[in-house]
């Protein structure tokens, strides 16, 4: 029988395979992190400043950017430090904190995308009732639900995992993840598996099914209208579709990777695939919404290209005299 213990540290073993590439990787990842922060802050500032953008769709886009900042900070601040470290030990409390941050970030992303799909569905399929159904109060309630439920469900998973007696401390990833920790358990994990399955179904698969349902309904409505109507619908829905498809792919890659032995894969492939869902969406979201939607693109270009107003100089005042 394996020795049952509660290690005070976890060892992130995937860093060992980076070797001499740690310094160029650090520089690259630092610039990626800086771009994520800058791009998402631009989206947040523009939507906050422009009164014309104080509409549900743009509020949800701003929430996506806020969530990108949250998830990126929870991952990159520790990851950049580990890249330059000779040891890759993370304390038990820090590991479970990182699990909570990354998993709530992932859940928030899906719930917000789910709400955005409902918003587009009401706008296209029930336009006469849009302002009643997507009132300020309803938007606040939907966002509150989108934040509260994932926080509660992920907290439950993390709490159950933290109570498990473990027979090891090696996590074959570059960040802490719940399933690798559960696999270290020395006792049966039936309850963890059931709760994890319920949380995955309610925060991943049901939202995905709902988004697919809304777009089927939108397509059916578009069939009955003119090509101009279809073009406008596509213009408004395409950024959300791109974001949703991209995030679905990254989530399924992470789920698939958590069920296989990463040490059997090529180390670079394993690292890149495991980083997809914490790196790609925060980069892609501001690019998609900032470049595709003219309502956001124009204020961004105006803000970036605007010159500070010049005040009258003493020489000019003297000339006027």
Coordinates of N, CA, C and O in Angstrom, one line a residue, residues 145-305:
X145 N -25.7 36.0 -11.8 CA -25.8 34.5 -11.9 C -24.6 33.9 -12.6 O -24.1 32.9 -12.2
X146 N -24.1 34.6 -13.6 CA -22.9 34.1 -14.3 C -21.7 34.1 -13.5 O -20.7 33.3 -13.7
X147 N -21.6 35.0 -12.5 CA -20.5 35.0 -11.6 C -20.7 34.1 -10.3 O -19.7 33.5 -9.9
X148 N -21.9 34.1 -9.8 CA -22.1 33.4 -8.5 C -22.0 31.9 -8.7 O -21.4 31.2 -7.9
X149 N -22.8 31.4 -9.6 CA -22.8 29.9 -9.8 C -21.5 29.3 -10.0 O -21.1 28.3 -9.3
X150 N -20.7 29.8 -11.0 CA -19.3 29.2 -11.1 C -18.5 29.3 -9.9 O -17.7 28.3 -9.6
X151 N -18.5 30.4 -9.2 CA -17.7 30.6 -8.0 C -18.1 29.5 -7.0 O -17.3 28.9 -6.3
X152 N -19.4 29.3 -6.8 CA -19.9 28.3 -5.8 C -19.5 26.9 -6.3 O -19.0 26.1 -5.5
X153 N -19.7 26.5 -7.5 CA -19.5 25.2 -8.0 C -18.0 24.8 -8.0 O -17.6 23.7 -7.6
X154 N -17.2 25.8 -8.4 CA -15.7 25.5 -8.4 C -15.2 25.4 -7.0 O -14.3 24.6 -6.7
X155 N -15.7 26.3 -6.1 CA -15.3 26.2 -4.7 C -15.6 24.8 -4.1 O -14.8 24.3 -3.3
X156 N -16.7 24.2 -4.5 CA -17.1 22.9 -4.0 C -16.1 21.9 -4.5 O -15.6 21.0 -3.7
X157 N -15.7 21.9 -5.8 CA -14.7 21.0 -6.3 C -13.3 21.2 -5.6 O -12.7 20.2 -5.3
X158 N -12.9 22.4 -5.5 CA -11.6 22.7 -4.9 C -11.6 22.2 -3.4 O -10.6 21.6 -2.9
X159 N -12.7 22.4 -2.7 CA -12.8 22.0 -1.3 C -12.7 20.5 -1.2 O -11.9 20.0 -0.4
X160 N -13.4 19.8 -2.0 CA -13.3 18.3 -2.0 C -12.0 17.8 -2.3 O -11.5 16.8 -1.7
X161 N -11.3 18.4 -3.3 CA -9.9 18.0 -3.7 C -9.0 18.3 -2.5 O -8.0 17.5 -2.3
X162 N -9.1 19.4 -1.9 CA -8.2 19.8 -0.8 C -8.3 18.9 0.4 O -7.4 18.8 1.2
X163 N -9.4 18.1 0.5 CA -9.6 17.2 1.7 C -9.1 15.8 1.4 O -9.0 15.0 2.3
X164 N -8.6 15.5 0.2 CA -8.2 14.2 -0.2 C -6.8 13.9 0.4 O -5.9 14.8 0.3
X165 N -6.6 12.8 1.0 CA -5.2 12.4 1.4 C -4.5 11.9 0.1 O -5.0 11.2 -0.7
X166 N -3.3 12.4 -0.1 CA -2.6 12.2 -1.4 C -1.3 11.3 -1.2 O -0.7 11.3 -0.1
X167 N -1.0 10.6 -2.2 CA 0.1 9.7 -2.2 C 1.3 10.2 -3.0 O 2.2 9.4 -3.3
X168 N 1.2 11.4 -3.4 CA 2.3 12.0 -4.2 C 2.1 13.5 -4.3 O 1.1 14.0 -3.8
X169 N 3.0 14.2 -5.0 CA 2.9 15.6 -5.2 C 3.3 16.1 -6.6 O 3.5 17.3 -6.8
X170 N 3.4 15.2 -7.5 CA 3.8 15.6 -8.9 C 2.6 15.8 -9.8 O 1.7 15.0 -9.9
X171 N 2.6 17.0 -10.3 CA 1.5 17.4 -11.2 C 2.1 17.6 -12.6 O 3.0 18.5 -12.8
X172 N 1.8 16.8 -13.6 CA 2.5 16.9 -14.9 C 1.9 18.0 -15.8 O 1.4 17.8 -16.9
X173 N 2.0 19.2 -15.3 CA 1.5 20.4 -16.0 C 2.4 21.6 -15.6 O 3.2 21.5 -14.7
X174 N 2.1 22.8 -16.3 CA 2.9 24.0 -15.9 C 2.0 24.9 -15.0 O 2.5 26.0 -14.6
X175 N 0.9 24.4 -14.6 CA 0.0 25.1 -13.7 C -0.8 24.1 -12.9 O -1.0 23.0 -13.4
X176 N -1.3 24.5 -11.8 CA -2.1 23.5 -11.0 C -3.4 23.3 -11.6 O -4.1 24.2 -12.1
X177 N -3.8 22.0 -11.6 CA -5.1 21.6 -12.2 C -5.8 20.6 -11.3 O -5.1 19.9 -10.6
X178 N -7.1 20.6 -11.3 CA -7.8 19.8 -10.3 C -7.7 18.3 -10.6 O -7.5 17.6 -9.6
X179 N -7.9 17.9 -11.8 CA -7.9 16.5 -12.0 C -6.6 15.8 -11.7 O -6.6 14.7 -11.1
X180 N -5.4 16.3 -12.1 CA -4.2 15.7 -11.7 C -4.0 15.6 -10.2 O -3.4 14.6 -9.7
X181 N -4.5 16.6 -9.5 CA -4.5 16.5 -8.0 C -5.4 15.3 -7.5 O -5.0 14.5 -6.6
X182 N -6.6 15.2 -8.1 CA -7.5 14.1 -7.7 C -6.9 12.8 -8.0 O -7.0 11.8 -7.2
X183 N -6.1 12.6 -9.1 CA -5.5 11.4 -9.4 C -4.4 11.0 -8.5 O -4.0 9.8 -8.5
X184 N -3.9 11.9 -7.7 CA -2.9 11.6 -6.7 C -3.5 11.0 -5.4 O -2.8 10.6 -4.5
X185 N -4.8 11.0 -5.3 CA -5.5 10.5 -4.1 C -5.2 9.0 -3.8 O -5.1 8.2 -4.7
X186 N -5.1 8.8 -2.5 CA -4.8 7.4 -2.0 C -6.1 6.7 -1.7 O -6.1 5.5 -1.3
X187 N -7.3 7.4 -1.8 CA -8.6 6.8 -1.4 C -9.5 7.0 -2.6 O -9.2 7.8 -3.5
X188 N -10.6 6.2 -2.6 CA -11.5 6.4 -3.7 C -12.1 7.8 -3.9 O -12.3 8.5 -2.9
X189 N -12.3 8.2 -5.1 CA -12.7 9.6 -5.4 C -14.1 9.6 -6.0 O -14.3 10.4 -7.0
X190 N -15.0 8.8 -5.6 CA -16.3 8.7 -6.2 C -17.0 10.0 -6.1 O -17.6 10.5 -7.1
X191 N -17.0 10.6 -4.9 CA -17.7 11.9 -4.7 C -17.1 13.0 -5.6 O -17.9 13.8 -6.2
X192 N -15.8 13.1 -5.6 CA -15.1 14.1 -6.4 C -15.5 13.9 -7.9 O -15.8 14.9 -8.6
X193 N -15.6 12.6 -8.4 CA -15.9 12.4 -9.8 C -17.4 12.8 -10.1 O -17.6 13.4 -11.1
X194 N -18.3 12.5 -9.1 CA -19.7 12.8 -9.4 C -19.9 14.3 -9.4 O -20.6 14.9 -10.2
X195 N -19.3 15.0 -8.4 CA -19.4 16.5 -8.3 C -18.7 17.1 -9.5 O -19.3 18.0 -10.2
X196 N -17.6 16.6 -9.9 CA -16.9 17.1 -11.1 C -17.7 16.9 -12.4 O -17.7 17.8 -13.2
X197 N -18.4 15.8 -12.5 CA -19.2 15.5 -13.7 C -20.4 16.5 -13.7 O -20.7 17.0 -14.8
X198 N -21.0 16.7 -12.5 CA -22.1 17.6 -12.5 C -21.7 19.0 -12.8 O -22.4 19.7 -13.6
X199 N -20.6 19.5 -12.2 CA -20.1 20.8 -12.5 C -19.7 21.0 -14.0 O -20.1 22.0 -14.6
X200 N -19.1 20.0 -14.5 CA -18.7 20.1 -16.0 C -19.9 20.1 -16.8 O -20.0 20.9 -17.8
X201 N -20.9 19.3 -16.5 CA -22.2 19.3 -17.3 C -22.9 20.7 -17.2 O -23.4 21.2 -18.2
X202 N -23.0 21.2 -16.0 CA -23.8 22.5 -15.8 C -23.0 23.7 -16.3 O -23.7 24.7 -16.6
X203 N -21.7 23.7 -16.3 CA -20.9 24.9 -16.6 C -20.3 24.8 -18.0 O -19.8 25.8 -18.5
X204 N -20.3 23.6 -18.6 CA -19.6 23.4 -19.9 C -20.6 22.9 -20.9 O -20.9 23.6 -21.9
X205 N -21.2 21.7 -20.7 CA -22.0 21.1 -21.8 C -23.3 21.7 -22.0 O -23.8 21.8 -23.1
X206 N -24.0 22.0 -20.9 CA -25.3 22.7 -21.0 C -25.2 24.1 -21.7 O -26.0 24.4 -22.6
X207 N -24.2 24.9 -21.3 CA -24.1 26.2 -22.0 C -23.8 26.0 -23.5 O -24.3 26.7 -24.3
X208 N -22.9 25.0 -23.8 CA -22.6 24.7 -25.2 C -23.9 24.3 -26.0 O -24.1 24.8 -27.1
X209 N -24.7 23.5 -25.3 CA -25.9 23.1 -26.0 C -26.9 24.2 -26.2 O -27.6 24.4 -27.2
X210 N -27.0 25.1 -25.2 CA -27.9 26.3 -25.3 C -27.4 27.2 -26.4 O -28.3 27.8 -27.1
X211 N -26.1 27.4 -26.5 CA -25.6 28.3 -27.6 C -25.9 27.7 -28.9 O -26.4 28.5 -29.8
X212 N -25.8 26.5 -29.1 CA -26.1 25.8 -30.4 C -27.6 26.0 -30.7 O -28.0 26.2 -31.8
X213 N -28.4 25.8 -29.6 CA -29.9 26.0 -29.8 C -30.2 27.4 -30.3 O -31.0 27.6 -31.2
X214 N -29.6 28.4 -29.6 CA -30.0 29.8 -30.0 C -29.6 30.1 -31.4 O -30.3 30.8 -32.1
X215 N -28.4 29.5 -31.9 CA -28.0 29.8 -33.2 C -28.8 29.1 -34.3 O -29.0 29.5 -35.4
X216 N -29.3 27.9 -33.9 CA -30.3 27.2 -34.8 C -31.5 28.1 -35.0 O -32.0 28.2 -36.1
X217 N -32.0 28.6 -33.9 CA -33.2 29.5 -34.0 C -32.9 30.7 -34.8 O -33.8 31.2 -35.6
X218 N -31.7 31.3 -34.6 CA -31.4 32.5 -35.4 C -31.3 32.2 -36.9 O -31.8 33.0 -37.7
X219 N -30.7 31.1 -37.2 CA -30.6 30.7 -38.6 C -32.0 30.5 -39.2 O -32.2 30.8 -40.4
X220 N -32.9 29.9 -38.5 CA -34.3 29.6 -39.0 C -35.0 31.0 -39.2 O -35.7 31.1 -40.2
X221 N -34.8 32.0 -38.4 CA -35.4 33.3 -38.6 C -34.7 34.0 -39.8 O -35.5 34.6 -40.6
X222 N -33.4 33.8 -40.0 CA -32.7 34.5 -41.1 C -33.2 34.0 -42.4 O -33.2 34.7 -43.4
X223 N -33.6 32.7 -42.5 CA -34.1 32.2 -43.7 C -35.3 32.9 -44.3 O -35.5 32.9 -45.5
X224 N -36.1 33.5 -43.4 CA -37.3 34.2 -43.8 C -37.1 35.7 -44.2 O -38.1 36.3 -44.5
X225 N -35.9 36.2 -44.0 CA -35.7 37.6 -44.3 C -34.7 37.8 -45.4 O -34.2 36.9 -46.0
X226 N -34.5 39.1 -45.7 CA -33.8 39.5 -46.9 C -32.3 39.3 -46.6 O -31.8 39.1 -45.5
X227 N -31.5 39.4 -47.7 CA -30.0 39.3 -47.6 C -29.4 40.4 -46.8 O -28.4 40.2 -46.1
X228 N -30.0 41.6 -46.8 CA -29.5 42.7 -46.0 C -29.7 42.4 -44.5 O -28.8 42.7 -43.7
X229 N -30.8 41.8 -44.1 CA -31.1 41.4 -42.8 C -30.1 40.4 -42.3 O -29.5 40.4 -41.2
X230 N -29.8 39.4 -43.2 CA -28.9 38.3 -42.9 C -27.4 38.9 -42.7 O -26.7 38.5 -41.8
X231 N -27.1 39.9 -43.5 CA -25.8 40.5 -43.4 C -25.6 41.2 -42.1 O -24.5 41.0 -41.4
X232 N -26.6 41.9 -41.6 CA -26.5 42.6 -40.4 C -26.5 41.6 -39.2 O -25.7 41.8 -38.2
X233 N -27.2 40.6 -39.3 CA -27.2 39.5 -38.2 C -25.8 38.9 -38.2 O -25.3 38.7 -37.1
X234 N -25.3 38.6 -39.3 CA -24.0 37.9 -39.4 C -22.9 38.9 -38.8 O -22.0 38.4 -38.1
X235 N -23.0 40.2 -39.1 CA -22.0 41.1 -38.7 C -22.0 41.2 -37.1 O -21.0 41.3 -36.5
X236 N -23.2 41.1 -36.5 CA -23.3 41.2 -35.1 C -23.0 39.9 -34.4 O -22.5 39.9 -33.3
X237 N -23.3 38.8 -35.1 CA -23.1 37.5 -34.4 C -21.8 36.8 -34.7 O -21.3 36.0 -33.9
X238 N -21.1 37.2 -35.8 CA -19.8 36.5 -36.1 C -18.8 36.6 -35.1 O -18.1 35.6 -34.8
X239 N -18.5 37.8 -34.4 CA -17.5 37.8 -33.4 C -17.8 36.8 -32.2 O -16.9 36.1 -31.7
X240 N -19.1 36.7 -31.9 CA -19.5 35.8 -30.8 C -19.3 34.4 -31.2 O -18.8 33.5 -30.5
X241 N -19.6 34.1 -32.5 CA -19.4 32.7 -33.0 C -18.0 32.3 -33.0 O -17.6 31.2 -32.6
X242 N -17.1 33.2 -33.5 CA -15.7 33.0 -33.5 C -15.1 32.7 -32.1 O -14.4 31.8 -31.8
X243 N -15.5 33.6 -31.2 CA -15.1 33.4 -29.8 C -15.6 32.1 -29.2 O -14.9 31.4 -28.5
X244 N -16.8 31.8 -29.4 CA -17.4 30.6 -28.9 C -16.8 29.3 -29.4 O -16.4 28.4 -28.7
X245 N -16.6 29.3 -30.7 CA -15.9 28.1 -31.3 C -14.5 28.0 -30.9 O -14.1 26.8 -30.5
X246 N -13.8 29.1 -30.8 CA -12.4 29.0 -30.3 C -12.3 28.5 -28.9 O -11.5 27.6 -28.6
X247 N -13.2 29.0 -28.0 CA -13.1 28.6 -26.6 C -13.6 27.2 -26.4 O -13.0 26.5 -25.6
X248 N -14.6 26.8 -27.2 CA -15.0 25.4 -27.1 C -13.9 24.4 -27.5 O -13.7 23.4 -26.8
X249 N -13.1 24.7 -28.5 CA -12.0 23.9 -28.9 C -10.9 23.8 -27.8 O -10.4 22.7 -27.5
X250 N -10.6 25.0 -27.2 CA -9.6 25.0 -26.2 C -10.0 24.3 -25.0 O -9.2 23.6 -24.3
X251 N -11.3 24.4 -24.6 CA -11.8 23.7 -23.4 C -11.8 22.2 -23.6 O -11.4 21.4 -22.8
X252 N -12.2 21.7 -24.8 CA -12.2 20.3 -25.1 C -10.8 19.7 -25.1 O -10.6 18.6 -24.8
X253 N -9.8 20.5 -25.6 CA -8.4 20.1 -25.6 C -8.0 19.9 -24.2 O -7.3 18.9 -23.9
X254 N -8.3 20.9 -23.3 CA -7.9 20.7 -21.9 C -8.6 19.5 -21.2 O -7.9 18.8 -20.5
X255 N -9.9 19.3 -21.5 CA -10.5 18.1 -20.9 C -9.9 16.8 -21.4 O -9.7 15.9 -20.7
X256 N -9.6 16.8 -22.7 CA -8.9 15.6 -23.3 C -7.6 15.4 -22.7 O -7.2 14.2 -22.4
X257 N -6.8 16.5 -22.5 CA -5.4 16.3 -22.0 C -5.5 15.9 -20.5 O -4.6 15.2 -20.1
X258 N -6.5 16.3 -19.8 CA -6.6 15.9 -18.4 C -6.9 14.4 -18.2 O -6.7 13.8 -17.1
X259 N -7.3 13.7 -19.3 CA -7.6 12.3 -19.2 C -6.5 11.4 -19.7 O -6.7 10.2 -19.8
X260 N -5.4 12.0 -20.2 CA -4.4 11.1 -20.7 C -3.1 11.4 -20.0 O -3.0 12.4 -19.2
X261 N -2.1 10.6 -20.2 CA -0.8 10.8 -19.6 C 0.1 11.8 -20.4 O 0.6 11.4 -21.4
X262 N 0.2 13.0 -19.9 CA 0.9 14.1 -20.6 C 2.4 13.7 -20.8 O 3.0 14.2 -21.8
X263 N 2.9 12.9 -19.9 CA 4.4 12.6 -20.0 C 4.7 11.7 -21.2 O 5.8 11.6 -21.6
X264 N 3.7 11.1 -21.8 CA 3.9 10.3 -22.9 C 3.9 11.1 -24.2 O 4.3 10.6 -25.3
X265 N 3.4 12.4 -24.2 CA 3.4 13.2 -25.3 C 4.7 13.9 -25.5 O 5.6 14.0 -24.6
X266 N 5.0 14.5 -26.7 CA 6.1 15.4 -26.9 C 6.0 16.5 -25.9 O 4.9 17.2 -25.8
X267 N 7.0 16.8 -25.1 CA 6.9 17.8 -24.0 C 6.4 19.2 -24.5 O 5.6 19.9 -23.9
X268 N 6.9 19.7 -25.7 CA 6.5 21.0 -26.2 C 5.1 21.0 -26.6 O 4.3 21.9 -26.4
X269 N 4.6 19.9 -27.3 CA 3.2 19.8 -27.7 C 2.3 19.8 -26.5 O 1.3 20.4 -26.4
X270 N 2.7 19.0 -25.4 CA 1.9 18.9 -24.2 C 1.8 20.3 -23.5 O 0.7 20.7 -23.1
X271 N 2.9 21.0 -23.5 CA 2.9 22.4 -22.8 C 2.0 23.3 -23.6 O 1.1 24.0 -23.1
X272 N 2.2 23.3 -25.0 CA 1.4 24.2 -25.8 C -0.1 23.9 -25.7 O -1.0 24.8 -25.6
X273 N -0.5 22.7 -25.8 CA -1.9 22.3 -25.7 C -2.5 22.6 -24.3 O -3.7 23.0 -24.2
X274 N -1.7 22.4 -23.3 CA -2.2 22.7 -21.9 C -2.4 24.2 -21.7 O -3.1 24.6 -20.8
X275 N -1.7 25.0 -22.5 CA -1.8 26.5 -22.3 C -2.9 27.1 -23.1 O -3.1 28.3 -22.9
X276 N -3.5 26.4 -24.0 CA -4.4 27.0 -25.0 C -5.5 27.8 -24.3 O -5.7 29.0 -24.7
X277 N -6.2 27.2 -23.4 CA -7.4 27.9 -22.9 C -7.2 29.0 -21.9 O -8.1 29.8 -21.6
X278 N -5.9 29.1 -21.5 CA -5.6 30.3 -20.6 C -4.8 31.4 -21.4 O -4.6 32.4 -20.8
X279 N -4.5 31.1 -22.6 CA -3.7 32.1 -23.4 C -4.5 32.6 -24.6 O -4.6 33.8 -24.9
X280 N -5.0 31.6 -25.4 CA -5.6 32.0 -26.7 C -6.9 32.9 -26.6 O -6.9 33.9 -27.2
X281 N -7.9 32.5 -25.7 CA -9.1 33.4 -25.6 C -8.8 34.8 -25.2 O -9.3 35.8 -25.8
X282 N -7.9 35.1 -24.2 CA -7.6 36.4 -23.8 C -7.0 37.3 -24.9 O -7.1 38.5 -24.9
X283 N -6.2 36.6 -25.8 CA -5.6 37.3 -26.9 C -6.7 37.5 -28.0 O -6.7 38.6 -28.6
X284 N -7.4 36.5 -28.3 CA -8.4 36.5 -29.5 C -9.5 37.4 -29.2 O -10.0 38.2 -30.1
X285 N -10.1 37.4 -28.0 CA -11.3 38.2 -27.7 C -11.2 39.7 -28.1 O -12.1 40.2 -28.8
X286 N -10.2 40.4 -27.6 CA -10.1 41.8 -27.9 C -9.9 42.1 -29.4 O -10.3 43.1 -29.9
X287 N -9.1 41.2 -30.0 CA -8.9 41.3 -31.5 C -10.2 41.1 -32.3 O -10.5 41.9 -33.2
X288 N -10.9 40.1 -31.9 CA -12.2 39.8 -32.6 C -13.2 41.0 -32.5 O -13.7 41.5 -33.5
X289 N -13.4 41.4 -31.2 CA -14.4 42.4 -31.0 C -13.9 43.8 -31.3 O -14.7 44.7 -31.8
X290 N -12.6 44.0 -31.1 CA -12.1 45.4 -31.4 C -11.9 45.6 -32.9 O -12.1 46.8 -33.4
X291 N -11.7 44.6 -33.7 CA -11.5 44.8 -35.1 C -12.7 44.6 -35.9 O -12.9 45.2 -37.0
X292 N -13.6 43.7 -35.5 CA -14.7 43.3 -36.3 C -15.9 44.2 -36.1 O -16.6 44.6 -37.0
X293 N -16.2 44.6 -34.9 CA -17.4 45.5 -34.6 C -17.0 47.0 -34.8 O -16.2 47.5 -34.1
X294 N -17.6 47.6 -35.8 CA -17.2 49.0 -36.1 C -17.6 49.9 -34.9 O -16.9 51.0 -34.7
X295 N -18.6 49.6 -34.1 CA -19.0 50.4 -33.0 C -17.9 50.5 -31.9 O -17.8 51.5 -31.2
X296 N -17.1 49.5 -31.9 CA -15.9 49.5 -30.9 C -14.6 49.9 -31.7 O -13.8 50.6 -31.1
X297 N -14.5 49.5 -32.9 CA -13.3 49.8 -33.6 C -13.1 51.3 -33.8 O -11.9 51.8 -33.6
X298 N -14.1 52.0 -34.2 CA -14.0 53.4 -34.4 C -13.6 54.2 -33.2 O -12.6 55.0 -33.2
X299 N -14.2 54.0 -32.0 CA -13.7 54.7 -30.8 C -12.3 54.3 -30.4 O -11.5 55.2 -29.9
X300 N -11.9 53.0 -30.7 CA -10.5 52.6 -30.4 C -9.5 53.4 -31.3 O -8.5 54.0 -30.8
X301 N -9.8 53.5 -32.6 CA -8.9 54.2 -33.5 C -8.9 55.7 -33.2 O -7.9 56.4 -33.2
X302 N -10.1 56.2 -32.8 CA -10.1 57.6 -32.4 C -9.3 57.9 -31.1 O -8.6 58.9 -31.1
X303 N -9.3 57.0 -30.2 CA -8.6 57.2 -28.9 C -7.1 57.0 -29.2 O -6.3 57.8 -28.6
X304 N -6.7 56.1 -30.0 CA -5.3 55.9 -30.3 C -4.7 56.9 -31.2 O -3.5 57.2 -31.1
X305 N -5.5 57.5 -32.1 CA -5.0 58.5 -33.0 C -5.2 59.9 -32.6 O -4.7 60.9 -33.2

